Coordinates of C-alpha atoms and ligand atoms in Angstrom, one line a residue:
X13 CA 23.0 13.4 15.7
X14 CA 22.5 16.9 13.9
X15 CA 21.4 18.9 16.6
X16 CA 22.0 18.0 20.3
X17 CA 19.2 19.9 21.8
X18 CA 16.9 19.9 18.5
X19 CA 14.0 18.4 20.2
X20 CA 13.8 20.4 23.4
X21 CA 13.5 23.7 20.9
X22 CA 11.9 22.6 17.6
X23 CA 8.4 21.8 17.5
X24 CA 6.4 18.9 15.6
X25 CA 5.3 20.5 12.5
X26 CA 4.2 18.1 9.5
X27 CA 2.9 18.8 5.8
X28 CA -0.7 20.5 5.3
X29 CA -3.1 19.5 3.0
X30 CA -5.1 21.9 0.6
X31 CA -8.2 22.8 1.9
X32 CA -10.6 20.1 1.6
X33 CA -13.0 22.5 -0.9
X34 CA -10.3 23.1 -3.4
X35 CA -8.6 19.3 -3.4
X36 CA -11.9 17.5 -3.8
X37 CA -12.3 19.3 -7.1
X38 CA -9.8 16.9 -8.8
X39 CA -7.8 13.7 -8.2
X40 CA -4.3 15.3 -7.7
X41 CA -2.0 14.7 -4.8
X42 CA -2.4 17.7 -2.3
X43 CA -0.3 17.7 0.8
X44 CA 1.7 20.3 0.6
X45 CA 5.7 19.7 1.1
X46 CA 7.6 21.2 4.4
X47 CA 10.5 22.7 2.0
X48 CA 13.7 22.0 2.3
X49 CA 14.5 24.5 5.8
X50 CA 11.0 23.0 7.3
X51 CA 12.4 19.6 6.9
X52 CA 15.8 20.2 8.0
X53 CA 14.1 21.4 11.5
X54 CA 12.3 18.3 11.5
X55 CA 15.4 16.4 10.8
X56 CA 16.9 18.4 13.7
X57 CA 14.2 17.2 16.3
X58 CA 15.6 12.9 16.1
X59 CA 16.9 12.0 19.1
X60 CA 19.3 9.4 17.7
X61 CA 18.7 7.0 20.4
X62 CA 21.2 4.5 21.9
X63 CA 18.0 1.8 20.5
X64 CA 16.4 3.3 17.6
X65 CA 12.5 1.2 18.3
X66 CA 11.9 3.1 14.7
X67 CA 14.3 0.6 12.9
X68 CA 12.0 -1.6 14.2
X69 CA 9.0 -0.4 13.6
X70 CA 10.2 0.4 10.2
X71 CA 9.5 -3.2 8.1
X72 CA 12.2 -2.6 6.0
X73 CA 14.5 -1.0 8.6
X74 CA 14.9 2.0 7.4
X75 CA 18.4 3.7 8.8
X76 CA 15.8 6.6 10.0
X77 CA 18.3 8.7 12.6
X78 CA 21.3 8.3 9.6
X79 CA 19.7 10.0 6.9
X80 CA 17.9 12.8 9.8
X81 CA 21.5 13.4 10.2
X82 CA 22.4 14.1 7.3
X83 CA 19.5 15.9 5.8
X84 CA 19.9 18.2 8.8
X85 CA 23.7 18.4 7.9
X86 CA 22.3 19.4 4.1
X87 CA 23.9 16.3 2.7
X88 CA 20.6 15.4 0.9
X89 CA 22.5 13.3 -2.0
X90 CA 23.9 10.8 0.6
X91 CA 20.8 10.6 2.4
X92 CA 19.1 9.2 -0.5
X93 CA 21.9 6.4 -0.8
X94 CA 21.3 5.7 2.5
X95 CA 17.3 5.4 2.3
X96 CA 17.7 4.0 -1.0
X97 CA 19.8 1.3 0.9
X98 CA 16.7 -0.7 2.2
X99 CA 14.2 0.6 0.4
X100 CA 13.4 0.6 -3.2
X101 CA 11.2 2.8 -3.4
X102 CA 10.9 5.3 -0.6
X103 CA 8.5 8.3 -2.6
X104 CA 5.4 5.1 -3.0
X105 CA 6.1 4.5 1.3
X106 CA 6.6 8.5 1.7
X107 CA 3.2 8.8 0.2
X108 CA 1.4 6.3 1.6
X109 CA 2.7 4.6 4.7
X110 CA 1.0 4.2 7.7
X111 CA 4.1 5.2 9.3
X112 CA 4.3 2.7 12.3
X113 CA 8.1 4.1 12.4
X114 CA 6.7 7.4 14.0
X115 CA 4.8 5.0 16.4
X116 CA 7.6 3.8 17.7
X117 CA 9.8 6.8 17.6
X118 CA 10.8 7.5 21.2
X119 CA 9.1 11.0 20.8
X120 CA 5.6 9.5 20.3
X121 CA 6.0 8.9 24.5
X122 CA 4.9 12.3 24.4
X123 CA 2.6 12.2 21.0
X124 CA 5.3 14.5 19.0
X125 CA 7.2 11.7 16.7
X126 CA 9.9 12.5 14.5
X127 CA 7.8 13.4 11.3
X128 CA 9.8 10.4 9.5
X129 CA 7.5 9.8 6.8
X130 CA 7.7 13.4 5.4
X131 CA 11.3 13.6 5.7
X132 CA 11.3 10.1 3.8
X133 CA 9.6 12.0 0.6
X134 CA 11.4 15.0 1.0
X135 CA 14.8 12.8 0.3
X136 CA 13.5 10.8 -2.4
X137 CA 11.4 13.5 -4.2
X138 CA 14.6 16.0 -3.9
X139 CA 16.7 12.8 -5.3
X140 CA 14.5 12.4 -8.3
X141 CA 14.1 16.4 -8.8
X142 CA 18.5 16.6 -9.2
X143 CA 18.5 13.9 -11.1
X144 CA 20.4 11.3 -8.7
X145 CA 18.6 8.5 -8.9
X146 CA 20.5 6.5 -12.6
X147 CA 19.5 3.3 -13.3
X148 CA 21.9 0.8 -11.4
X149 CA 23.4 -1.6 -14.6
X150 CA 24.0 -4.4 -13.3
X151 CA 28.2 -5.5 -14.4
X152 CA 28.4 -8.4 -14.8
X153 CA 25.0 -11.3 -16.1
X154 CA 24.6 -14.5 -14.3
X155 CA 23.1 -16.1 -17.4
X156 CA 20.0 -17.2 -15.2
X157 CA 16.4 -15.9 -15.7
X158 CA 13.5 -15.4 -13.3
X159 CA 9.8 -14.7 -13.8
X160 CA 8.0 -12.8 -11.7
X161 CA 4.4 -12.9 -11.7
X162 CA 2.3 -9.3 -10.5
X163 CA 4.2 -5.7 -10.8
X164 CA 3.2 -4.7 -7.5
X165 CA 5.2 -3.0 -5.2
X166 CA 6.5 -6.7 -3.9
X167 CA 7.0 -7.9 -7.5
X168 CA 8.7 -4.1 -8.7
X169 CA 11.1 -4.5 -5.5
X170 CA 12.0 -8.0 -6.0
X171 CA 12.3 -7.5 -9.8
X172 CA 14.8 -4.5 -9.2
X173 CA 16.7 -6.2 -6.8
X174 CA 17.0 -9.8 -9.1
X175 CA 18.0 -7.3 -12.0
X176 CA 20.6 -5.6 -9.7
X177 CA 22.5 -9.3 -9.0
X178 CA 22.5 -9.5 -12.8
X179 CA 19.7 -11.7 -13.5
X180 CA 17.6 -11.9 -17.2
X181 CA 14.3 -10.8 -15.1
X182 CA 10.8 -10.7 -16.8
X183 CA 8.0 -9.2 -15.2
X184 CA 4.3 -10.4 -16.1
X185 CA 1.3 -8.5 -15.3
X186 CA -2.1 -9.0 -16.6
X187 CA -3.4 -5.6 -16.2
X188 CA -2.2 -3.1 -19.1
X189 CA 0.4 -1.2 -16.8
X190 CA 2.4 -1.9 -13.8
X191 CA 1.8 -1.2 -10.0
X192 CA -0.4 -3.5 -8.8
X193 CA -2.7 -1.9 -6.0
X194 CA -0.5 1.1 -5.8
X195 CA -1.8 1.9 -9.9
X196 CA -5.2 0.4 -9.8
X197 CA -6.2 0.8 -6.1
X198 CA -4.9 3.8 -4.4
X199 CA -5.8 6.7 -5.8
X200 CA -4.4 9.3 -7.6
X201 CA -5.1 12.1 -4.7
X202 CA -3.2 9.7 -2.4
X203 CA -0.3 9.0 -5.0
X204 CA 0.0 10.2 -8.8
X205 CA 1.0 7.5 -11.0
X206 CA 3.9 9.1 -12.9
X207 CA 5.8 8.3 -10.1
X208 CA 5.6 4.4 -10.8
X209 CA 6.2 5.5 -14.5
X210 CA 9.2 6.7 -13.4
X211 CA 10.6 3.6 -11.9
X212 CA 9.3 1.5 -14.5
X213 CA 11.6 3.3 -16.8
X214 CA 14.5 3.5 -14.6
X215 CA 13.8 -0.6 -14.0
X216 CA 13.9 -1.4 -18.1
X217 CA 16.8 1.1 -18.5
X218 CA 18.0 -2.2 -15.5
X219 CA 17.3 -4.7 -17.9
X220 CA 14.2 -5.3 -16.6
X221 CA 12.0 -6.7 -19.7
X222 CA 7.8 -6.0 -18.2
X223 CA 4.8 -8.1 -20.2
X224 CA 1.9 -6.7 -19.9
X225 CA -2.0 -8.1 -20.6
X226 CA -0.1 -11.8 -19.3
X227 CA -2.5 -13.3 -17.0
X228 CA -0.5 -16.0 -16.2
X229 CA -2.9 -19.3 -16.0
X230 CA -5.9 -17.6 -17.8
X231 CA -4.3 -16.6 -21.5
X232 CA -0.4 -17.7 -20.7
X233 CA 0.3 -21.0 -19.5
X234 CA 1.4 -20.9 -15.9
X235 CA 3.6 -24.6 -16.7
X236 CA 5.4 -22.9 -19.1
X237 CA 6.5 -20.2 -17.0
X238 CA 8.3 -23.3 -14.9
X239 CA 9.8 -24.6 -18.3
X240 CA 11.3 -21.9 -19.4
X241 CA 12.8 -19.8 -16.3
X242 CA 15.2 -20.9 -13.4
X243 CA 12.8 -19.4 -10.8
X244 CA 9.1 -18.3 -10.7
X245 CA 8.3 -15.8 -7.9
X246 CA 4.4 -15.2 -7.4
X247 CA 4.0 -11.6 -6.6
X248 CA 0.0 -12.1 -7.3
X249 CA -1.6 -10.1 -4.3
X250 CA -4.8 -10.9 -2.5
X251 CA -7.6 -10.3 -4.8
X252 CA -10.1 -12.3 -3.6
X253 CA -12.8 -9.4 -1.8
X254 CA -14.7 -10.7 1.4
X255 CA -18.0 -10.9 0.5
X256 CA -21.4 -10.0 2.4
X257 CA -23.5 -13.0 1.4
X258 CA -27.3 -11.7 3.1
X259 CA -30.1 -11.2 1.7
X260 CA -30.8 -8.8 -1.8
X261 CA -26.9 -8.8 -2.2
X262 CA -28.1 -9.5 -5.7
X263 CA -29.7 -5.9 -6.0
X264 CA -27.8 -3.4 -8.4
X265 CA -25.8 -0.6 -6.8
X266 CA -24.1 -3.0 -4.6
X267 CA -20.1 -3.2 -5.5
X268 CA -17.0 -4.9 -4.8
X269 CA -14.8 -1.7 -3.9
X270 CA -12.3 -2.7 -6.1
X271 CA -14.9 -2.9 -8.8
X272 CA -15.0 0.9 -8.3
X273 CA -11.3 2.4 -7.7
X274 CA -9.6 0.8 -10.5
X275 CA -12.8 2.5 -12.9
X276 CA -11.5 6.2 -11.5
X277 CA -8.0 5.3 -11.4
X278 CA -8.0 4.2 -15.2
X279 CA -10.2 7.5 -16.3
X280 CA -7.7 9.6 -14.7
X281 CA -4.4 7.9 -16.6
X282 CA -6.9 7.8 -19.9
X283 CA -7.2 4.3 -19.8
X284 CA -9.7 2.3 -21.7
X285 CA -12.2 1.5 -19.1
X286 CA -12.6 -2.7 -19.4
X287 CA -15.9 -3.5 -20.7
X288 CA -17.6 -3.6 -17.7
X289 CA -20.7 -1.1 -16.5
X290 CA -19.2 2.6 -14.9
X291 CA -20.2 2.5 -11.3
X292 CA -20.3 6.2 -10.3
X293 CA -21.0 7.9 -7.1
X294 CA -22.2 11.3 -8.6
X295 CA -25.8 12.4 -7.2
X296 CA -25.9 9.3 -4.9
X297 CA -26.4 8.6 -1.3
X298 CA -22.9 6.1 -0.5
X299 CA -22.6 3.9 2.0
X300 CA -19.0 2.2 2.3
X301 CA -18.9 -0.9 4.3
X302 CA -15.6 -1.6 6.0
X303 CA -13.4 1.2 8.3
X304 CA -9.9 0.1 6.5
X305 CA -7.8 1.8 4.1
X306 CA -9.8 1.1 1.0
X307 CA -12.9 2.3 2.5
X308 CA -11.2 5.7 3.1
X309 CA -10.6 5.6 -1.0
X310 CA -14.1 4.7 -1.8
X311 CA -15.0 7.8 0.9
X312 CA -12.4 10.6 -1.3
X313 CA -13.3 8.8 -4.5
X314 CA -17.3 9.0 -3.6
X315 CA -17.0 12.7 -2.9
X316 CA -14.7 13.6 -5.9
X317 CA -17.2 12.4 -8.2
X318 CA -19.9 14.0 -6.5
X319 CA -22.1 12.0 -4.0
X320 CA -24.7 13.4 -2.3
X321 CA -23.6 11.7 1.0
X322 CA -21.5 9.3 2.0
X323 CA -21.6 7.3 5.4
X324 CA -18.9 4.5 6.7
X325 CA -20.0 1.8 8.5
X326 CA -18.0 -0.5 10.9
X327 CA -18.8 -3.4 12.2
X328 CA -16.3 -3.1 14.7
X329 CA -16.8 -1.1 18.4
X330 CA -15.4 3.0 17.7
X331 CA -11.9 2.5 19.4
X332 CA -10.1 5.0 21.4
X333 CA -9.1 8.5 20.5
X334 CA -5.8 8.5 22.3
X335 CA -3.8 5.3 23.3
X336 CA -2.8 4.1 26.4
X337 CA 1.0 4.3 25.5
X338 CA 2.2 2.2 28.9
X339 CA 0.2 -0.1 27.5
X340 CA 1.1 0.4 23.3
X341 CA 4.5 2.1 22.8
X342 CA 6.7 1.1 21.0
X343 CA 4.0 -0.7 18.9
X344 CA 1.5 0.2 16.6
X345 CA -1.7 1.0 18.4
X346 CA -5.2 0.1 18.0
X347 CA -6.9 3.3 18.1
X348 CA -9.2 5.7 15.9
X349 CA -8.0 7.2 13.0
X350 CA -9.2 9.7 11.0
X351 CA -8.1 9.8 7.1
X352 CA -8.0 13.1 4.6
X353 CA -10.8 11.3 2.8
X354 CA -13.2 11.3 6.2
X355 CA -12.2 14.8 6.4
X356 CA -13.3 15.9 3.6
X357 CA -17.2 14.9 4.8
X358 CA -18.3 11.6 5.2
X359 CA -20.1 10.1 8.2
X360 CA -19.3 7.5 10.0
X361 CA -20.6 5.0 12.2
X362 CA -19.2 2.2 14.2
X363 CA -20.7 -1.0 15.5
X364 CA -23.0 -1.8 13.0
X365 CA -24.3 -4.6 11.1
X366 CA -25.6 -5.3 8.0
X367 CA -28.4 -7.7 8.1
X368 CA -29.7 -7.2 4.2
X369 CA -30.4 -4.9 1.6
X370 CA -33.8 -3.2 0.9
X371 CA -34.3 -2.2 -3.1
X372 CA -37.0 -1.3 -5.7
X373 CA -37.5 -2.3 -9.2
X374 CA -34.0 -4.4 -8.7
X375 CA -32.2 -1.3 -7.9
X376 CA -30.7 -1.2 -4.0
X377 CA -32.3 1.5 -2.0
X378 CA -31.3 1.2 1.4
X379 CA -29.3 -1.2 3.4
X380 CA -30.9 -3.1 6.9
X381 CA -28.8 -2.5 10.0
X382 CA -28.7 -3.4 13.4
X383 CA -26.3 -2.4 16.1
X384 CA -23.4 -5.1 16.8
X385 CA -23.7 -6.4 20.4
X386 CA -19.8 -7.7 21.9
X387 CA -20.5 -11.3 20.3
X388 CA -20.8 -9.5 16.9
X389 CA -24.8 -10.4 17.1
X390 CA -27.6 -8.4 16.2
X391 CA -28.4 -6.4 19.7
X392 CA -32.7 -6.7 19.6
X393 CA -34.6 -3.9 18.8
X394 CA -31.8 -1.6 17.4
X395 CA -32.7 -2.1 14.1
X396 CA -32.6 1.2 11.3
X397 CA -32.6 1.4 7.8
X398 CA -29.8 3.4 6.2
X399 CA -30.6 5.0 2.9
X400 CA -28.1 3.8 -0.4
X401 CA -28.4 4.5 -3.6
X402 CA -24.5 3.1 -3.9
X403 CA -23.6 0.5 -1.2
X404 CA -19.7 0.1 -2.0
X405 CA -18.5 -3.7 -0.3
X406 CA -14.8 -2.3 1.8
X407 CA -14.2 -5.4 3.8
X408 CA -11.0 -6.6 2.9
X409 CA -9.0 -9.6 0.9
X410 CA -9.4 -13.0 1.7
X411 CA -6.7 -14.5 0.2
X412 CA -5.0 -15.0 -3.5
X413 CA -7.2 -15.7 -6.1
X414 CA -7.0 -19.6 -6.2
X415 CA -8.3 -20.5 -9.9
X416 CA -6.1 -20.3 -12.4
X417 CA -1.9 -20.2 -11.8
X418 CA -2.0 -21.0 -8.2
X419 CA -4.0 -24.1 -9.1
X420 CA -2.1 -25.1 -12.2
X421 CA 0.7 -24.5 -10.7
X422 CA -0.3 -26.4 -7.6
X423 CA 1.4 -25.1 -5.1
X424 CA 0.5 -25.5 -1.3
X425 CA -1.8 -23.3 0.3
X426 CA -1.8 -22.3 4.4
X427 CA -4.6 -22.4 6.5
X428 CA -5.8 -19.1 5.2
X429 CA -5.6 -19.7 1.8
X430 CA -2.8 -17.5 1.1
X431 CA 0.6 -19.2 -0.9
X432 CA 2.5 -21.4 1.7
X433 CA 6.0 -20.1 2.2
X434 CA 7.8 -19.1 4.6
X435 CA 10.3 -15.7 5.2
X436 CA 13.9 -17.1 5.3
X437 CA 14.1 -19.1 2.1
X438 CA 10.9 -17.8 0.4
X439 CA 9.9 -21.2 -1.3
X440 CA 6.5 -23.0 -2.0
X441 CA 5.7 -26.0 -2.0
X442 CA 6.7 -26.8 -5.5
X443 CA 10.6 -26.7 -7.3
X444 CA 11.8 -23.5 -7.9
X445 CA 9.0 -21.6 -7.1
X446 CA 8.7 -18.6 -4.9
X447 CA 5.9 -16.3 -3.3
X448 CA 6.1 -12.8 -1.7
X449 CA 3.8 -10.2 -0.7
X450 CA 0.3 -9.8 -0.2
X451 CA -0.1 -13.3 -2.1
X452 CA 2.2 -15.2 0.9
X453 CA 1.3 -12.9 3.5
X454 CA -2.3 -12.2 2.9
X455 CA -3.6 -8.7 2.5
X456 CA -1.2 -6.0 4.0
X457 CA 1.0 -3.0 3.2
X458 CA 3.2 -1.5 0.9
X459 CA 5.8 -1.3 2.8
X460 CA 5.6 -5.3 3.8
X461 CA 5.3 -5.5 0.2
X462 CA 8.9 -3.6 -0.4
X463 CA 10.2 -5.7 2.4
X464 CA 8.8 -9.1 1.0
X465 CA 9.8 -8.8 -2.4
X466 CA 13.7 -7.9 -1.4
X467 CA 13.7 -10.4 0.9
X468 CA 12.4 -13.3 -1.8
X469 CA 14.9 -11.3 -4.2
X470 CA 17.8 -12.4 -1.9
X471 CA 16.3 -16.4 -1.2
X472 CA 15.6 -16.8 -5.7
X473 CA 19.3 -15.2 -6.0
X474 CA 21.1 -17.5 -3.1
X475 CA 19.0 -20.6 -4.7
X476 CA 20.4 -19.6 -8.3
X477 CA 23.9 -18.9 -7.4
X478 CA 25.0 -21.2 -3.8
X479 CA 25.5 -17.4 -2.0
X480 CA 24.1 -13.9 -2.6
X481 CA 25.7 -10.4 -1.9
X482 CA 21.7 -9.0 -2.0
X483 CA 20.7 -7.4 1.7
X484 CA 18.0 -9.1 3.9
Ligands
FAD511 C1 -7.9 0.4 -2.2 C2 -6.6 0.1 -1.4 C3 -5.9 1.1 -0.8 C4 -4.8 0.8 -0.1 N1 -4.1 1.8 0.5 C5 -2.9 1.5 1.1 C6 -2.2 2.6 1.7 O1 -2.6 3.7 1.8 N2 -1.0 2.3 2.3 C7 -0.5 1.0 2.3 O2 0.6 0.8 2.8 N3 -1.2 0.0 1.7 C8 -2.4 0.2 1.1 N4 -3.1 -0.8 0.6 C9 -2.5 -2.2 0.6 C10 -1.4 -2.3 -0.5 O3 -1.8 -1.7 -1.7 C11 -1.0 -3.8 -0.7 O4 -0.7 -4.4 0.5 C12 0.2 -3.9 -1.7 O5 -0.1 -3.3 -2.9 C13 0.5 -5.4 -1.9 O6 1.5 -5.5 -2.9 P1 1.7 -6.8 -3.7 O7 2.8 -6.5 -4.7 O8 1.9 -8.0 -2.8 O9 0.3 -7.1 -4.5 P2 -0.5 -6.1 -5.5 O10 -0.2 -4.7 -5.3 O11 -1.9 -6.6 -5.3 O12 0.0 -6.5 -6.9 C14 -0.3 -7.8 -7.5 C15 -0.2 -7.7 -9.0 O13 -0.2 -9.1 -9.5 C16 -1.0 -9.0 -10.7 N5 -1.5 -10.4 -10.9 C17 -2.3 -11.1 -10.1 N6 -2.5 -12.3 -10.6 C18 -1.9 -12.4 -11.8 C19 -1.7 -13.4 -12.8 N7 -2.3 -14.6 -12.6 N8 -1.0 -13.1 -13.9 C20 -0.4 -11.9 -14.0 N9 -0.5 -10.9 -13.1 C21 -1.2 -11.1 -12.0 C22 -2.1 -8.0 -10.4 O14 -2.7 -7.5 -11.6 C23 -1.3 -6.9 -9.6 O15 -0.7 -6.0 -10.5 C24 -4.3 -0.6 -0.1 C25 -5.0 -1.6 -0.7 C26 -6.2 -1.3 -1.4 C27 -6.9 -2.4 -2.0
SF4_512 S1 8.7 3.1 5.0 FE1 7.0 3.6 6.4 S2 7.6 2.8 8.4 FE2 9.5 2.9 7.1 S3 10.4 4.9 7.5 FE3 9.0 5.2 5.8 S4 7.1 5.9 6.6 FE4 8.3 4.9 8.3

C-alpha cells in the first residue's frame, strides 16, 4: 500500500473530456489523460483492502491494489507486467469499460472509487509510449494448430494466449480488418483504431497468421476448418439485432444500428464503404431506440455528422439517480447513467413504446408511441407522435447468427440461441470444437470478452497437450 493515509487527504479526481462543442467536430478520442503526478495521487488513494471486492468485480481479476502500488511507487514498467498478467489488452478495457471494478471498490461506500479505469490506461498507454510492450515469441512450437473464427476482442485474446503456449494459430475474419465490435462498432471518439493496429502487429510479430475477407460457412467451408486444424474456437459474436416487427417497419429511414456505426467507423479508417446505401444522420431529426451502449454511439455518431435532433427512447421505467448502496455494494447497480454521447445533446425519454411508424411517399416520418404501463402495455390515451426523419433500431443482440458455420458446423445451441458450452472446459457440442465470447455468452462486454477468450485459450491448450501452464 503506497500511501497509508492517501485516501483520507487525496480527493477523487478523474480525466475531463474536451468540451462537448470542440469534440463533436470530429471522431477523435477526447478525454483528456490525468498525467503521470495526477495518476500517481489517484494511485495513492487505494485502500489495499484485507478483501479487495474489486478483484471481483474485475472479470478478469485484475491485481488492481498491486499495480496502484506500484504506479504510486513510480515503478510504471512492473505495473504493466502485472496488469498485462490478466489482461491482454488493458488500453481497449481502459477505454471502454464500464468499470464495475470501481463499483465494487470499497470507496464507492461513499461514491469516491479508486479511479481504476484511468489508472488502467495510464499504465498500458505509458507501456506502449517507452516501448515495453515486445512481442512475446513463444520458445519452443507444439506442432499443433488452432483456428479461430472472429478477431474480436475474445478471439484477439484467445489467439494471443494459444500463440503464447506455442501453438500454429490462424485467425479468420470475414470483415477486411480485425477487432470485431471494438473496430466496426464502437467508435472512433470512444476508441481510435490504431490501437488494435498495434496489437495486431505485435500478435503476427507472435506468430500469429490473421485471414481476412474469410467468412467461414458463407465463402470458406466451415468442415474444412475441422479437417484441417486440431481445434476450432468460434469467437463469432452476437450479430443477430432484435428487431421491432410493427407496423411500417418496412418504411425507409428505419436502420439496424449496426447498419449505421460500421458505415462511420469504415469512412474514418478510409475504408471502402460495402455496397450498401450511406445512412447519414446530417440535417435529420434522430430517434435511437434502445438506452444501452450502442444507442449512446448512434447518439455521438448522430450528432457528429450533424442531426438536427436526436431523442433516445427506452422502453424501460427512468431508474434511479443514486443507488441504494445497503442494498447494491459491492455489485454493479441498476441505476441511470449518463454517457459523453447524451452529453453532448440528445434527449431522452424513458418508458416508451413504439407502437408503429408513420411515413410519406415510403419515407418514415414519425414514429407512434405510447407510454409503457408496469406490464410493458400500452397505458390508454397516452398516445404521441414523435417526429423521425432517421429512426436508428438500438435494442440489442439476440444471439449468434445461426445460418451459415454454426449450422454446418452443427453444433448445439442453448436455450437462447447462443453456442452451448460451458466456462471450465470451453467445448460444444461437437469434437474439438470450442466457443467463447459474445457467441457462448450472448451479447456482453469487452472485458467478458478478454476474460472468455483466455479462459477457452487455456481449455483448447489443456485439450491439445494433457496439461497447460496458461492462467485461468
Ligand atoms: C455499438 C456497440 C458499442 C459497444 N460498446 C461497448 C463499450 O463501450 N464497452 C464494452 O465493454 N462493450 C461494448 N460493446 C460490447 C462489446 O463490443 C462486445 O461485447 C464484444 O466486442 C464481444 O466480443 P467478441 O469477440 O465476443 O465478438 P465481436 O466483437 O462481435 O467479434 C466477432 C467477430 O467475428 C467475426 N465473425 C462472425 N462470424 C464470422 C464468420 N462466420 N466467419 C468469420 N468471421 C466471423 C465478426 O466479423 C467479428 O469480427 C458494444 C457493442 C456494440 C454493438
Ligand atoms: S478491465 Fe474494467 S473492470 Fe477490470 S480493472 Fe479495468 S476498468 Fe476495471
Amino acid at each position: 500500500m503506497g500511501k497509508i493515509t492517501g485516501f483520507l487527504e487525496i480527493d477523487r479526481q478523474d480525466r475531463k473530456y474536451a468540451p462537448a462543442a470542440d469534440r463533436v467536430r470530429n471522431y477523435n478520442e477526447f478525454v483528456i489523460p490525468l498525467g503521470d503526478e495526477g495518476t500517481k495521487s489517484q494511485a495513492a488513494r487505494c485502500m489495499n483492502c484485507g478483501i479487495p471486492y474489486c478483484h471481483n468485480g474485475c472479470p478478469v481479476n485484475n491485481q488492481i491494489p498491486d499495480w496502484n502500488d506500484l504506479v504510486y511507487n513510480d515503478l510504471w514498467e512492473e505495473a504493466s507486467r502485472n496488469l498485462h498478467s490478466t489482461n491482454n489488452f488493458p488500453e481497449f478495457t481502459g477505454r471502454v469499460c464500464p468499470a464495475p471494478c470501481e463499483a465494487s471498490c470499497t470507496l464507492n461506500i461513499e461514491d469516491v472509487p479508486v479511479t481504476i479505469k484511468t489508472i488502467e490506461c495510464a499504465i498500458v498507454d505509458k507501456a506502449w509510449e517507452n516501448g515495453w510492450l515486445k512481442p512475446i515469441v513463444s520458445a519452443e512450437k507444439t506442432g499443433k494448430k488452432v483456428a479461430v473464427v472472429g478477431s474480436g476482442p475474445s478471439g484477439l485474446a484467445a489467439a494471443q494466449q494459444l500463440a503464447r503456449a506455442g501453438h500454429s494459430v490462424h485467425v479468420f475474419e470475414k470483415n477486411a480488418k480485425a477487432g470485431g465490435l471494438l473496430r466496426y462498432g464502437i467508435p472512433d471518439f470512444k476508441m481510435e483504431k490504431n490501437l488494435i493496429d498495434r496489437r495486431v502487429e505485435q500478435m503476427e510479430a507472435e506468430g500469429v497468421t490473421f485471414h481476412y475477407g474469410a467468412h467461414i460457412g458463407v465463402t470458406q467451408d466451415a468442415k474444412q476448418l475441422t479437417d484441417s486444424f486440431d481445434a476450432v474456437l468460434i469467437c463469432a459474436g452476437s450479430e443477430k439485432s432484435r428487431d421491432l416487427p410493427v407496423p411500417g417497419r418496412d418504411l425507409d429511414g428505419i436502420h439496424f444500428a449496426m447498419d449505421f456505426l460500421p458505415q462511420q467507423n469504415r469512412r474514418v479508417g478510409k475504408e471502402a464503404p460495402l455496397d450498401n446505401k450511406p445512412i447519414l444522420a446530417n440535417g435529420k431529426h434522430v430517434v435511437v431506440i434502445g438506452g444501452g451502449d450502442t444507442g449512446s454511439d448512434c447518439i455521438g455518431t448522430s450528432i457528429r455528422q450533424g442531426a438536427v435532433s436526436v431523442t433516445q427512447i427506452e422502453i424501460m421505467p427512468k431508474p434511479p439517480e443514486k443507488e441504494n448502496k445497503a442494498l447494491t455494494w459491492p455489485n454493479w447497480p441498476m441505476k441511470l447513467r449518463t454517457s459523453s454521447s447524451h452529453q453532448e445533446g440528445a434527449e431522452r425519454d424513458f418508458s416508451v413504446l413504439t407502437t408503429g411508424f408513420r411515413g410519406e411517399d415510403g419515407k418514415v416520418k414519425a414514429l407512434q408511441c405510447a407510454r409503457a404501463g408496469a406490464d410493458m402495455k400500452p397505458v390508454p390515451g397516452s398516445e404521441f407522435e414523435l417526429k423521425a426523419d432517421l429512426v436508428l433500431l438500438a435494442m440489442g443482440f439476440v444471439h449468434p447468427v445461426h445460418e451459415g458455420m454454426l449450422k454446418s458446423l452443427g453444433v448445439k445451441l442453448d436455450g437462447r440461441g447462443n453456442v452451448e458450452a460451458n466456462v471450465r472446459d470451453y467445448k460444444t457440442s461437437s469434437d474439438k470444437i470450442f466457443a467463447a465470447g459474445d457467441a457462448r455468452r450472448g451479447q456482453s462486454l469487452v472485458v467478458w470478452a478478454i476474460r472468455e477468450g483466455r479462459q477457452a485459450a487455456r481449455a483448447v491448450d489443456e485439450f491439445l497437450m494433457g496439461s497447460t501452464t496458461l492462467p485461468r
